[in-house]
Structures are given as structure tokens and as C-alpha cells.
Coordinates of C-alpha atoms and ligand atoms in Angstrom, one line a residue:
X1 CA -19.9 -89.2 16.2
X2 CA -21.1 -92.3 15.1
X3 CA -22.6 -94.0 12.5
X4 CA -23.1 -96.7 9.6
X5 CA -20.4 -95.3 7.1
X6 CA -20.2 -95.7 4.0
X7 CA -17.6 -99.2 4.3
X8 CA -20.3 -101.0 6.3
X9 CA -22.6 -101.0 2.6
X10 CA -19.9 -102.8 0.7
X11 CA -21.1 -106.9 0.3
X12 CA -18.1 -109.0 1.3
X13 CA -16.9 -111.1 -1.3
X14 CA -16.9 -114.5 1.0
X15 CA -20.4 -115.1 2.7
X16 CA -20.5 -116.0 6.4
X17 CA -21.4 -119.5 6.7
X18 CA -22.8 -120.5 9.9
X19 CA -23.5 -123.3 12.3
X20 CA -25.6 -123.5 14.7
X21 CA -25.1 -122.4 18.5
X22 CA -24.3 -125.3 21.0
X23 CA -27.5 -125.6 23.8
X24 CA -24.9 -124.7 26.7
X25 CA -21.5 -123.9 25.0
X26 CA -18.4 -124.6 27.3
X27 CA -17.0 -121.1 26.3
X28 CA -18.9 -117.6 24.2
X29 CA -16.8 -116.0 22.5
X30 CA -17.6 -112.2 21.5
X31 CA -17.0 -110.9 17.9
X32 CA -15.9 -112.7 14.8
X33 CA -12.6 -110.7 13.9
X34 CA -9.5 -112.4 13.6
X35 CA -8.9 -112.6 17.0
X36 CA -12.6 -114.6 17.6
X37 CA -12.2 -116.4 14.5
X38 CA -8.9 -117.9 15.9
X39 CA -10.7 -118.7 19.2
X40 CA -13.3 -120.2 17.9
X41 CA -11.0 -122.4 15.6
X42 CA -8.4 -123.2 18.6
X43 CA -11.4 -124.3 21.6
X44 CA -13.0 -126.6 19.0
X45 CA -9.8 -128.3 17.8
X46 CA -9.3 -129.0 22.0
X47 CA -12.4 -130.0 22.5
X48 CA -14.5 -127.6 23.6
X49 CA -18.4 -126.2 22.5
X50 CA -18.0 -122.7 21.7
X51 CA -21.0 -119.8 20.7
X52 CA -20.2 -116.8 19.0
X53 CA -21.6 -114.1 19.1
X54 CA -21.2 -111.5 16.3
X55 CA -22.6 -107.7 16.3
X56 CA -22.5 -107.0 12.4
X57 CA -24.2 -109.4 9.4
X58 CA -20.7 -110.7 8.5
X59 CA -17.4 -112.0 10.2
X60 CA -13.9 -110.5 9.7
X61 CA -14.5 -107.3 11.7
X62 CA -11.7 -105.0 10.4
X63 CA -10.4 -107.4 7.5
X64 CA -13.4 -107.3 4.9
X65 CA -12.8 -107.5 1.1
X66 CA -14.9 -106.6 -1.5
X67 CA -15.3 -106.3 -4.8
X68 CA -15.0 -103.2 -6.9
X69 CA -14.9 -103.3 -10.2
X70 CA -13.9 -106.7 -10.5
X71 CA -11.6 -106.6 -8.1
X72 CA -11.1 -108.0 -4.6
X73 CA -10.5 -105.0 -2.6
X74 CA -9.5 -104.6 1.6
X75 CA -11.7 -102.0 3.2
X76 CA -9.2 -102.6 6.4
X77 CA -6.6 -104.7 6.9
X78 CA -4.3 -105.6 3.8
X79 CA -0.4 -106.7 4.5
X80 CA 0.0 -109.4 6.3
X81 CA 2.7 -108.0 8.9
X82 CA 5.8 -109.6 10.3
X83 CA 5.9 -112.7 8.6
X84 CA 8.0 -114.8 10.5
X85 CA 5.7 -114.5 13.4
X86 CA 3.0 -113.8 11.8
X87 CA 0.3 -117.0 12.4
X88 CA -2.0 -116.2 9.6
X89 CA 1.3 -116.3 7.4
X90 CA 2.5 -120.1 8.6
X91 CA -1.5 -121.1 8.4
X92 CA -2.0 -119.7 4.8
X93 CA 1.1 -121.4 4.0
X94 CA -0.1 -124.6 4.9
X95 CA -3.3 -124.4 3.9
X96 CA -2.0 -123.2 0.5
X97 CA -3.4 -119.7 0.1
X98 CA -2.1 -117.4 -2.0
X99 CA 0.1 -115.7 -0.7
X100 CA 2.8 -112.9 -2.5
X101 CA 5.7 -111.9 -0.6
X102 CA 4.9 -108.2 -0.3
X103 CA 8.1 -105.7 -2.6
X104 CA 11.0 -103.6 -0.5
X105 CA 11.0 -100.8 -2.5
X106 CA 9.3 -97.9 -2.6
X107 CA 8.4 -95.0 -4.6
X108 CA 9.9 -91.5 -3.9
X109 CA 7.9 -88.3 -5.0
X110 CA 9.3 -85.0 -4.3
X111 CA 7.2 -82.1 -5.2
X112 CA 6.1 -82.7 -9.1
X113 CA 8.8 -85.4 -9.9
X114 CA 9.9 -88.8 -9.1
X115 CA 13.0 -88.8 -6.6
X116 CA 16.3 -90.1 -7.9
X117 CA 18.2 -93.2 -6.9
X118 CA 20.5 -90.7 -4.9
X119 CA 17.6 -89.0 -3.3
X120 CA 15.6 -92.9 -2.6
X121 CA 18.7 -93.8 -0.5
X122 CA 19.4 -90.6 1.5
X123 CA 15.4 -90.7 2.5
X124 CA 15.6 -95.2 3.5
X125 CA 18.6 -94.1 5.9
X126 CA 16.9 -91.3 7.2
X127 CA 14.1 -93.8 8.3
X128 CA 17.1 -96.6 9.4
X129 CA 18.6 -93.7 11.5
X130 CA 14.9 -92.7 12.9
X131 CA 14.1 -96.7 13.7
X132 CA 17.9 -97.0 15.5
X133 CA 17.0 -93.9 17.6
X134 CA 13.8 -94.9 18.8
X135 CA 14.8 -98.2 19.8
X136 CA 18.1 -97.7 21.1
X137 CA 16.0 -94.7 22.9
X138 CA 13.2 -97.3 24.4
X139 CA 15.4 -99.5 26.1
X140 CA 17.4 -96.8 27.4
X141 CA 15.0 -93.7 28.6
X142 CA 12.0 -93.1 30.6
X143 CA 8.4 -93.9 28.9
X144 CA 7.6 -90.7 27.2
X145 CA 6.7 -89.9 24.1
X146 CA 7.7 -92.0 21.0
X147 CA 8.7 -88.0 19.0
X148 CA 11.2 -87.3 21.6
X149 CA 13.8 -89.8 20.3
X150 CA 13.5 -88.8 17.1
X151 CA 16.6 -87.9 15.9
X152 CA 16.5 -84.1 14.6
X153 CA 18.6 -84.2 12.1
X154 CA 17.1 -86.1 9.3
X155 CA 17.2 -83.1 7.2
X156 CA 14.7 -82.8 4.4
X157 CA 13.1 -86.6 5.6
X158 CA 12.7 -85.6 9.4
X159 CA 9.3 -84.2 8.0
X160 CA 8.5 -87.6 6.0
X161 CA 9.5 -90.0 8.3
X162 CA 7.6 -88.5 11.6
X163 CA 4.6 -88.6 9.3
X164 CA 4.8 -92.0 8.3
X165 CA 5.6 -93.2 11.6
X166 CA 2.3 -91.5 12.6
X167 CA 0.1 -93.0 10.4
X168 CA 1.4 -96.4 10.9
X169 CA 1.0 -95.9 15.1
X170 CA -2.5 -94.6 14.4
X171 CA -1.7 -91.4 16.3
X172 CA 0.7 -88.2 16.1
X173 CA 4.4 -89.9 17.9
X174 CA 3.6 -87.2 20.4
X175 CA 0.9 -89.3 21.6
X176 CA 2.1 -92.8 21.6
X177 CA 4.2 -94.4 24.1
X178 CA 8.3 -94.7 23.6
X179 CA 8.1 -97.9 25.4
X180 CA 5.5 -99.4 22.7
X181 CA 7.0 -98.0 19.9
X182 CA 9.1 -100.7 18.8
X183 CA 7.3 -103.6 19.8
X184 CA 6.3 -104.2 16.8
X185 CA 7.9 -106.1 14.3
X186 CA 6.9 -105.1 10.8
X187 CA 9.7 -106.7 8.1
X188 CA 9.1 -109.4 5.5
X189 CA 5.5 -108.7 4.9
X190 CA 2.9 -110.4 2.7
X191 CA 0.0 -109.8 0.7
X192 CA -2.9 -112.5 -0.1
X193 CA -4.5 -112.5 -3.6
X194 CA -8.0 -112.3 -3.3
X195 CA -7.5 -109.8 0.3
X196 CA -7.3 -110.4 3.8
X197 CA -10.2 -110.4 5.0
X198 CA -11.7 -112.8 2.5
X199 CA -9.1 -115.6 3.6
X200 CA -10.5 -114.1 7.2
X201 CA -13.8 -114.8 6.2
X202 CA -12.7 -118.7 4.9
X203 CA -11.6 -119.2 8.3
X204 CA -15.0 -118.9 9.7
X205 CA -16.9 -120.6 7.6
X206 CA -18.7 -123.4 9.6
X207 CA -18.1 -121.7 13.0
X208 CA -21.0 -122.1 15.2
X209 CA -21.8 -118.5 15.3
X210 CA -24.9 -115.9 15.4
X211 CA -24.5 -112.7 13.8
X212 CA -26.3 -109.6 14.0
X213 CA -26.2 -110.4 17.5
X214 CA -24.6 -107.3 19.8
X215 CA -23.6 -107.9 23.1
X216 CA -24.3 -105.2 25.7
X217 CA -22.7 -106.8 29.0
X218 CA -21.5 -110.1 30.5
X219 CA -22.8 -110.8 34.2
X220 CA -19.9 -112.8 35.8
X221 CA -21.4 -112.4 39.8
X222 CA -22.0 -116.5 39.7
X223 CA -20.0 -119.1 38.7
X224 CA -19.8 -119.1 35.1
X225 CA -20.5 -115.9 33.0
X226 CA -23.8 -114.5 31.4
X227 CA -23.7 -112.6 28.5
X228 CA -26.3 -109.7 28.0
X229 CA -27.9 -109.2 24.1
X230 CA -29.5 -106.1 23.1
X231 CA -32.5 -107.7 21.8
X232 CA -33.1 -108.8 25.8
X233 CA -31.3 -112.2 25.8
X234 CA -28.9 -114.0 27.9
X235 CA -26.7 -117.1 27.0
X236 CA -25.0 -118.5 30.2
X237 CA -21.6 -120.6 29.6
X238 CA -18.5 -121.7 31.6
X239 CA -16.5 -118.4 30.5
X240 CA -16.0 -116.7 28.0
X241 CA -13.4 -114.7 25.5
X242 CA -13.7 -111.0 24.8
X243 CA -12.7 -109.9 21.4
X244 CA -14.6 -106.3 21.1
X245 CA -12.0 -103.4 20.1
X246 CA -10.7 -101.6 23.1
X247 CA -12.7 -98.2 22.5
X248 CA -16.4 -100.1 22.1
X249 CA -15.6 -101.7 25.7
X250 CA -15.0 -98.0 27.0
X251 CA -18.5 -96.5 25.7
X252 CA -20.6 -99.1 25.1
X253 CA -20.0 -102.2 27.5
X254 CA -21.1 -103.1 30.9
X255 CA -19.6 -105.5 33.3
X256 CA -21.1 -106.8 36.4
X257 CA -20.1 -106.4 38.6
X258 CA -17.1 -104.0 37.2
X259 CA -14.0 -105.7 36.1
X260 CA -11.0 -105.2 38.8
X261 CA -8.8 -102.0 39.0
X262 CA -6.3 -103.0 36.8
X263 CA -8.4 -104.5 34.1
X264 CA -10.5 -101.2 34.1
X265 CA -7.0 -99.2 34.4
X266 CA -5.7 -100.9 31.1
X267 CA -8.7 -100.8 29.1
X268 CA -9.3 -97.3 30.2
X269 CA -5.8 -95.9 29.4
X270 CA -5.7 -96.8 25.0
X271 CA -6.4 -94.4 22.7
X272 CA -8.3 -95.0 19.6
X273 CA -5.9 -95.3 16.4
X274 CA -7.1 -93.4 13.4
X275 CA -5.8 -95.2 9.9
X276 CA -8.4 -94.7 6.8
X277 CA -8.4 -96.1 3.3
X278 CA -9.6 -93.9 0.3
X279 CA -9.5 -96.0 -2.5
X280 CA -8.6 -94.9 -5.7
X281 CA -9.2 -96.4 -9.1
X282 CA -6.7 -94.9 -11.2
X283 CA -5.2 -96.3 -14.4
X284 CA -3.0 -93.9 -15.6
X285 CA -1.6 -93.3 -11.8
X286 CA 2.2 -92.9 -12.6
X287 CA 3.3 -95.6 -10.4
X288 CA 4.6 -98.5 -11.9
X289 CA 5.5 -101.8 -10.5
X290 CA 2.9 -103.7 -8.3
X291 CA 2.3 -103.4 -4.6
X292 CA 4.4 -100.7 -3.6
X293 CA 4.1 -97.9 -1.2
X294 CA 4.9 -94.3 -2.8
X295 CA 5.9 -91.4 -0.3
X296 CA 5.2 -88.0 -1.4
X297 CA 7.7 -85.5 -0.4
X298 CA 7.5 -81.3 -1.0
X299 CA 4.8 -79.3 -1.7
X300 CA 1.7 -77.9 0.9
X301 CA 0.0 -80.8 1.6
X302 CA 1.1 -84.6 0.6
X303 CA -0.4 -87.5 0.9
X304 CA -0.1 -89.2 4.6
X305 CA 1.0 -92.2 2.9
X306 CA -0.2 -94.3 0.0
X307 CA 0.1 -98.2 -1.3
X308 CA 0.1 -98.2 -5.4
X309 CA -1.2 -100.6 -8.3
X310 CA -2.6 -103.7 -5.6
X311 CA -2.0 -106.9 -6.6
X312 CA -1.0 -105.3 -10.1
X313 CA -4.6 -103.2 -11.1
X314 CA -5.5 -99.9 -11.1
X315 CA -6.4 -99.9 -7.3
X316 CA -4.2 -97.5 -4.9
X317 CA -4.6 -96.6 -1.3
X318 CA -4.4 -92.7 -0.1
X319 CA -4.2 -93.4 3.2
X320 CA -5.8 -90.8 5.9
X321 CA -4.1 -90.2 9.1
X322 CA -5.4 -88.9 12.6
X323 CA -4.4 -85.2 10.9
X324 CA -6.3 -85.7 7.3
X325 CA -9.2 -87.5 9.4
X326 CA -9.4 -84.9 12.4
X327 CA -9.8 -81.8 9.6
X328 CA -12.4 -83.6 8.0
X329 CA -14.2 -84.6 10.7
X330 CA -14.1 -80.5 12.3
X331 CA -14.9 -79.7 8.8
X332 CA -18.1 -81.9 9.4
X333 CA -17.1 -83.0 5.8
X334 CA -18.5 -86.9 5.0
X335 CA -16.3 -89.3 2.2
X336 CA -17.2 -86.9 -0.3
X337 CA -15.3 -84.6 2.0
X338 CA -12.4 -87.7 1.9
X339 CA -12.8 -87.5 -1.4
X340 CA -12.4 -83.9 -2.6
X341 CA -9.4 -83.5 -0.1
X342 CA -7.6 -86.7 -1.8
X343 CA -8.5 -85.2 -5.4
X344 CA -6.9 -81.6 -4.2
X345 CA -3.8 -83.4 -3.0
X346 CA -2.2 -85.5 -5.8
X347 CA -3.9 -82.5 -7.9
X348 CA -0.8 -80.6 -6.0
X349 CA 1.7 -83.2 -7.1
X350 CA 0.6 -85.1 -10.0
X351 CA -1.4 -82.2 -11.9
X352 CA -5.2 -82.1 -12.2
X353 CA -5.0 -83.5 -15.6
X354 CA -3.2 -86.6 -14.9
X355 CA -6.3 -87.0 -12.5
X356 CA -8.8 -87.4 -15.5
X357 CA -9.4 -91.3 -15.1
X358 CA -8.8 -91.2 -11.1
X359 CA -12.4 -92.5 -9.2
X360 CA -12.8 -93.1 -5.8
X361 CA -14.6 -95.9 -5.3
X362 CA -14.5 -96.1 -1.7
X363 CA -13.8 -94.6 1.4
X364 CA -13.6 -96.3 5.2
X365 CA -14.5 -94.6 8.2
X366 CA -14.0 -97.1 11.3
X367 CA -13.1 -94.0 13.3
X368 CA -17.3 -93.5 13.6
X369 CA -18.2 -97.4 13.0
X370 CA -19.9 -98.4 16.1
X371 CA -17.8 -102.0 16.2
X372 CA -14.8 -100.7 15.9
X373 CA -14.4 -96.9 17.1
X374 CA -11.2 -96.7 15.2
X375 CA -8.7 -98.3 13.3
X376 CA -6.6 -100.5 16.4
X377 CA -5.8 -99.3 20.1
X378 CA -3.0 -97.4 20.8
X379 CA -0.3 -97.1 24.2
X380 CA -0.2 -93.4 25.2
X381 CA 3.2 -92.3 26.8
X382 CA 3.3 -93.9 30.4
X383 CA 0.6 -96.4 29.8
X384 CA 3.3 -99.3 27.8
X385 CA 2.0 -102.5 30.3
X386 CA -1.4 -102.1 29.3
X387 CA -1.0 -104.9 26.4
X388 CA 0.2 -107.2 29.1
X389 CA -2.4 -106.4 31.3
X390 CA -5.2 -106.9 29.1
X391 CA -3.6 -110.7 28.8
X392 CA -5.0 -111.5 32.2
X393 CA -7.6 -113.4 33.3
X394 CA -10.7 -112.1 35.4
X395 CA -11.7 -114.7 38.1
X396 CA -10.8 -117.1 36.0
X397 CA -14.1 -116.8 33.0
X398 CA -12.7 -113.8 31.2
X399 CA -10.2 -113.4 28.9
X400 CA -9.5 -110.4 26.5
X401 CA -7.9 -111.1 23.2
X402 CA -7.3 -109.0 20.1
X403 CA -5.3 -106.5 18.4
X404 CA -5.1 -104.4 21.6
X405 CA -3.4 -107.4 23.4
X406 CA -0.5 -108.6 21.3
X407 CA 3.2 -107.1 22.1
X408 CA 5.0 -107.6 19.0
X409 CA 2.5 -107.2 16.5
X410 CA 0.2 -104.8 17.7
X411 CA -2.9 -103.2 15.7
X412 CA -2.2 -106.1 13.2
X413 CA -5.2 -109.0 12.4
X414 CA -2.0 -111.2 12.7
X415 CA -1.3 -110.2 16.3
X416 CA -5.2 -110.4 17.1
X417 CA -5.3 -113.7 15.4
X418 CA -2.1 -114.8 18.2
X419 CA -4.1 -113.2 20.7
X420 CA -6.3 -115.1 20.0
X421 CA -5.3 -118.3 20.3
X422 CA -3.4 -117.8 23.2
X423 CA -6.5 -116.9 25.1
X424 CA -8.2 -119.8 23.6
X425 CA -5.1 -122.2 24.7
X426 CA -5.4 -120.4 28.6
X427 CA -9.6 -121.1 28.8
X428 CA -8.7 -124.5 27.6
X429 CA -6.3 -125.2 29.9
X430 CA -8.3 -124.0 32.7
X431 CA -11.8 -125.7 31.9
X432 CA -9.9 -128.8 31.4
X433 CA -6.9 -129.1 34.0
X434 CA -4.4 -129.7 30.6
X435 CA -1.8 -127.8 29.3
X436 CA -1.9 -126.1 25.7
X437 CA 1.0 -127.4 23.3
X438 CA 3.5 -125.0 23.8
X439 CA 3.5 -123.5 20.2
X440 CA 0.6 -121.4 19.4
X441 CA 1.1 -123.1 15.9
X442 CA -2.3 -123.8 14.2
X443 CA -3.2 -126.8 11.9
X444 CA -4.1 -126.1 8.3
Ligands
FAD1 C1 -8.2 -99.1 7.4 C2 -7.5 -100.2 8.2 C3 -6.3 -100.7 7.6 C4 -5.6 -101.7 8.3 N1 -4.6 -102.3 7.8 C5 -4.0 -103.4 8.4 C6 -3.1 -104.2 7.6 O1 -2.7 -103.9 6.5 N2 -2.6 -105.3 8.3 C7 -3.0 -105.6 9.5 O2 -2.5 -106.7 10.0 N3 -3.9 -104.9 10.2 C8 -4.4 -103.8 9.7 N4 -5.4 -103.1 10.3 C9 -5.7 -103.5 11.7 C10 -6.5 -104.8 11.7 O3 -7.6 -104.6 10.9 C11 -7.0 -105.0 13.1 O4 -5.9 -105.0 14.0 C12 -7.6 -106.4 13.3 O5 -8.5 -106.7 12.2 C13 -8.3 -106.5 14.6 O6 -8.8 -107.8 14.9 P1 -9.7 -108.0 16.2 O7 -10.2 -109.3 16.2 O8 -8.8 -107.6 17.4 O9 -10.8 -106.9 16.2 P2 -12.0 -106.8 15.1 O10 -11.6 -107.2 13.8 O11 -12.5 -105.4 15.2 O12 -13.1 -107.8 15.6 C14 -13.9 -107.5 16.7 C15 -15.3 -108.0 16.3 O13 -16.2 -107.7 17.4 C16 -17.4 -107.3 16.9 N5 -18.1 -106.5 17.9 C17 -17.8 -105.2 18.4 N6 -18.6 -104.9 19.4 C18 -19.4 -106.0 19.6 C19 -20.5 -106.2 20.5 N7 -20.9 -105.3 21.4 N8 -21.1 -107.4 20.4 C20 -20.7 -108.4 19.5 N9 -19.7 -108.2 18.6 C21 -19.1 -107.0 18.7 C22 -17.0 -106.5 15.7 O14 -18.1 -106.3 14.8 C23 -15.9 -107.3 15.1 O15 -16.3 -108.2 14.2 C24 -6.1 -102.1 9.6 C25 -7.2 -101.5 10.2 C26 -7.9 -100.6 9.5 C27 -9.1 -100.0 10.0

């Protein structure tokens, strides 16, 4: 079911700042995430005129901040992933953004107490042992499903660490792919002061871009590419670069004539990731520390996973997974619904009185957003090429780039943002007969 949830009300803290739309741009590119915001940048540093074309009234697609209570708060993406390959890391660290290397430890829960040192070391190998299994598993077995290598006897953390795994693949492990599993790289992570998708939005500023401008379909039967508005419009350029999440091209995007076998196969074979914030406002929460993920262990129900005291205020993430967001969504229940079943959980561990200053200030729902249809694309068991796939052209005037596409950083705005500009590097090269530098490094 879909649509305008409560996340799409929230005023970003950066507004979009546009320029105007070239007469007959060189290239279009479709939707101002990280992956079109790094597009846009790349073809205009090489020399090429570029439209976007934006759906929504801002830019950032599933990176927004806002501000709540005085404070700049992520309604989607947050960390920074993989740092070392991370683009938006090297970028912000030469444009001098404010970054903050994100902490290693974590909280341990168990039940109604905090976990002891012993207990905090037995649960971080249970998840070394799960991560060895899985990977030595995916370079040695059949695709399958990613649960099948893990290792059963975690003891007390098997429970913890399947969970945690789950949220973080946007699907139960029984439905993602073995193969794609550990593609991703997710160590020595950062945070930005101020959030991620304000810095997104900074990146944008001065793109020559139209928002509130949906694309229905692209005609590509001539020799360029026309791209189809809903308000009746066309815009007609050389090619062009599609950035719209994998599950909005399934129900709500037309090609014509239809894209080839294999683009259709791998577009057709993702599933759509589920990964919610609710965020909590809660001073007396009692996490200390800044930035640090707690893991709840014992009881009935626990939290899927959480993120505590961001960037040092009262702010903490409880995290919904496909199984917290599935129940809700049977139960027909709205972000109130969110918000009662977050309440009745750390009620469970924490005590309903320690709740007395808790307020939820907000609650996402990208799972019924038309733009986004869910939270990143997923690789079901037997489906692994499909990120590969998606990296190839169509006759040469359309490229797909975005979360959907990137190998080792997968359902991150960092890999969307490399996606990105490798697509933008491949149109270049091919409008202009050169060859992209060989790094996909960008300058500040
Ligand atoms: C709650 C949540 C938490 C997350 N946490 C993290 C995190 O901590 N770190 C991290 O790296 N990643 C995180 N992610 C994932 C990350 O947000 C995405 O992987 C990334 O932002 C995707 O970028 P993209 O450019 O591929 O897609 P998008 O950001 O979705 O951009 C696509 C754009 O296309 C537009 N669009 C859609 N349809 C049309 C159309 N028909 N016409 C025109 N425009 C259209 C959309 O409005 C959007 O602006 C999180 C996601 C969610 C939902």
C-alpha cells in the first residue's frame, strides 16, 4: 500500500537550490539521490549539459535530515559505510565536512540488565564466527540462502546475531542470496555532524535540476532517448542515467520499447529491503557514550536493533525490521502503530517508568513511499549477478545506477553515490570517444 507517510512532511534542513534546465541536455538524468547527485556532478566536471529530473520537492532521496528539536536528524541513511571505499568519505574529507569516525563498541542488554564484559565478548565472537561462516560458505557452496551457513552453534547469540544480520540485509537471511551476502564491506564507518543527507543535499546545490517533476517512461525507439513526465511532457537528450529505486521501476515505469531480457530479468528478480527508523527522543535512555549501537538480548520481544545518543543528544534509533514492519503493516496499524509497539518493547526491558521522558518524534515508512518502495534492493538466493547486470548499458543511452547496482557496498548512499559515477564516467566516455580517469575519485 502506498502513500505520503509521515517522513515525506518533515522540511529538510538544507533547501534544494536549483539551476535551470539546459535547452537540449547532452544527458537526463532521473532522480536526485546520491546516486543522481554524483552523476550530475561527474558529466558536468567532463563536460557535458545534464537535466535532472526529480519526482519529490527536494533532493537526497533516501538521505534527508531534519530538524527535531534542535537537532539535525536522518530520516534514512545515517553511517557513512565502509570508509575506505566509501566516496562520500574521501569527498567530505576534502571538502572538509565534518566528519566523526563512527565508535566500535556496543552496548549489550540482556533481559532487564546491561551485559557484562564476559558476556560483551562471548556475543562479538559469536558474530566473528557467524561473518567467517558465511563467507568462507559463499566462496565455497552453491547460491542459496544466506541462513544456511549460519553456523548453529552460537549458543545464546545464534538468536541475536541472525536478527541483526536481517535487519542490516533488509530481509529475513532466508531470503537473501549466500552469494551477496558478503559483498559488502561495512568496517571503519563514519558519521557526519549535521546528517547525511544534508551534506547530500550540499552536493546538489546548483545542479541544473527540476523537481516535482516524476518520470513515467523513457522512449529509446530513435536515436537518442525521450523521457515521458506525468504532467504530459517529453524532454529528448543523447541518453540518459536511471537512478529510480529498483522496486518503483517494477510497478510504476514503462520502457519503450521494453528493455532487453536480461535487463528486465535483473530488475525483475530484487526484492524490496525493509529497514525503518522510529526515532526516539529520550534523555534519561540508559545508554551512555555517544553513537553506539545497543543490542537487546532476552525477553519476548527486543528491539530489531537500535543506534543510541546521536551525535551525543537525546536522539536514538529503534530500528524496525521486515518482521516489526510486516506485523504492523497486517495489523493495518500507522506510526502510531510504530509507535505503541516501540513503547511496549523497551517497556519489556527498560521498565515503563524509565520511559517517562521517552517521545517519538518521528517515524519513516519508505516501505509505502511511492519513490522509494523500500528501504534498498535486495539479491534473493540464486539471483547474485543481478548487481552486475544492472551495470550494463542499453543500446548504448541507458544506464542504471544506484544503490541496487554497487557490489561491495550495496543498499548504502555511498555505493549509490560510486554507482553513480561510474555510470556518469561510461555515458561520458561514449558521447565523447574518451576514456574516464581510471579512479572514480571525485574533486572536492
Ligand atoms: C531508514 C533507512 C536507513 C538507511 N540507513 C543507511 C545508512 O545508515 N547508510 C547508508 O549508506 N545507507 C542507508 N540507507 C540506504 C540509503 O539511503 C540508500 O541506499 C541510498 O540513499 C540510495 O540512493 P539512490 O540514489 O540509489 O536512491 P534514492 O536515494 O532513492 O534516489 C532515487 C531518487 O529518484 C527519485 N524518483 C523515484 N521515482 C522517480 C520518478 N518516477 N521520476 C523521477 N524521480 C524519481 C526519488 O525521489 C529519489 O530522489 C538507509 C535507507 C533507509 C530507508
Amino acid at each position: 500500500m502506498l502513500f505520503v507517510p509521515e517522513h515525506a512532511r518533515f522540511r529538510p534542513t538544507v533547501a534544494p537550490r536549483v539551476a535551470p534546465l539546459p535547452p537540449s541536455p547532452d544527458v537526463i538524468v532521473i532522480g536526485a539521490g546520491a546516486a543522481g547527485i554524483a552523476s550530475a556532478r561527474r558529466l558536468i566536471e567532463r563536460g557535458l549539459t545534464v537535466a535532472v529530473l526529480e519526482a519529490r520537492n527536494r533532493v537526497g532521496g533516501r538521505a534527508v535530515t531534519t530538524r527535531l528539536r534542535g537537532h539535525a536528524i536522518d530520516l534514512g541513511a545515517h553511517w557513512l559505510h565502509a570508509g575506505p571505499i566509501n566516496p562520500l568519505v574521501a569527498l567530505g574529507k576534502a571538502r572538509g565536512e565534518p566528519l566523526r569516525r563512527a565508535a566500535q563498541g556496543e552496548h549489550l542488554w540482556i533481559g532487564r540488565r546491561p551485559g557484562r564484559a564476559a558476556e560483551e565478548a562471548a556475543f562479538s565472537r559469536a558474530f566473528d564466527v557467524a561473518d567467517r561462516a558465511i563467507t568462507h560458505a559463499a566462496s565455497r557452496s552453491e547460491d542459496g540462502p544466506a541462513s544456511q551457513a549460519l553456523p548453529r552453534h552460537l549458543g545464546p547469540w545464534g538468536e541475536r546475531v541472525a536478527r541483526v544480520h536481517s535487519l542490516v540485509s533488509g530481509r529475513p537471511l532466508d531470503e537473501v542470496s549466500l552469494h551477496d551476502w558478503p559483498s559488502l564491506e561495512y568496517g571503519d564507518n563514519f558519521f557526519i555532524t549535521g546528517g547525511y543527507g544534508a551534506y547530500l543535499a550540499r552536493l546538489a546545490l546548483g545542479l541544473p535540476l527540476r523537481l516535482g517533476c516524476p518520470v513515467t517512461g523513457l522512449d529509446w525507439s530513435g536515436p537518442g532517448v525521450r523521457v515521458q513526465l506525468a504532467d504530459g511532457g517529453q524532454i529528448a537528450a543523447r541518453a540518459a542515467i536511471v537512478t529510480v529505486p529498483v522496486p518503483v521501476l517494477q510497478a510504476a515505469f514503462h520502457f519503450d520499447p521494453p528493455l532487453p531480457n536480461r535487463a528486465r530479468d535483473a530488475i525483475g528478480g530484487f526484492l524490496s529491503g525493509l529497514y525503518e527508523h522510529v526515532v526516539l527522543h529520550w534523555p534519561s535512555a540508559p545508554f551512555r557514550g555517544r553513537d553506539r549501537l545497543a543490542s537487546v538480548v532476552g525477553g519476548r520481544r527486543k528491539p530489531p536493533g537500535m543506534l543510541t545518543r546521536i551525535d551525543g543528544t537525546p536522539f536514538h534509533y529503534f530500528e524496525l525490521d521486515t518482521a516489526f514492519a510486516r506485523a504492523l503493516d497486517a495489523a493495518g496499524a500507522g506510526p502510531d502503530g510504530a509507535r505503541r509497539l516501540a513503547r511496549a518493547v523497551l517497556a519489556e526491558h527498560f521498565g515503563r517508568r524509565s520511559l517517562a521522558d521517552l517521545a517519538i518524534p518521528a517515524v519513516t515508512a519508505w516501505r509505502h513511499d511511492p519513490w522509494s518502495r523500500g528501504s534498498w534492493a535486495v539479491v534473493p538466493p540464486g539471483h547474485a549477478a543481478a548487481r552486475t547486470m544492472l551495470q550494463e548499458p542499453v543500446g548504448e543511452r541507458i544506464w542504471f545506477a544506484g544503490e541496487a547496482n554497487s557490489r561491495a557496498q550495496w543498499g548504502t548512499a555511498g555505493g549509490a553515490y560510486e554507482e553513480g559515477l561510474r555510470a556518469a564516467d561510461r555515458v561520458t566516455d561514449t558521447l565523447t570517444g574518451t576514456s574516464a580517469p581510471t579512479d572514480l575519485r571525485e574533486s572536492a
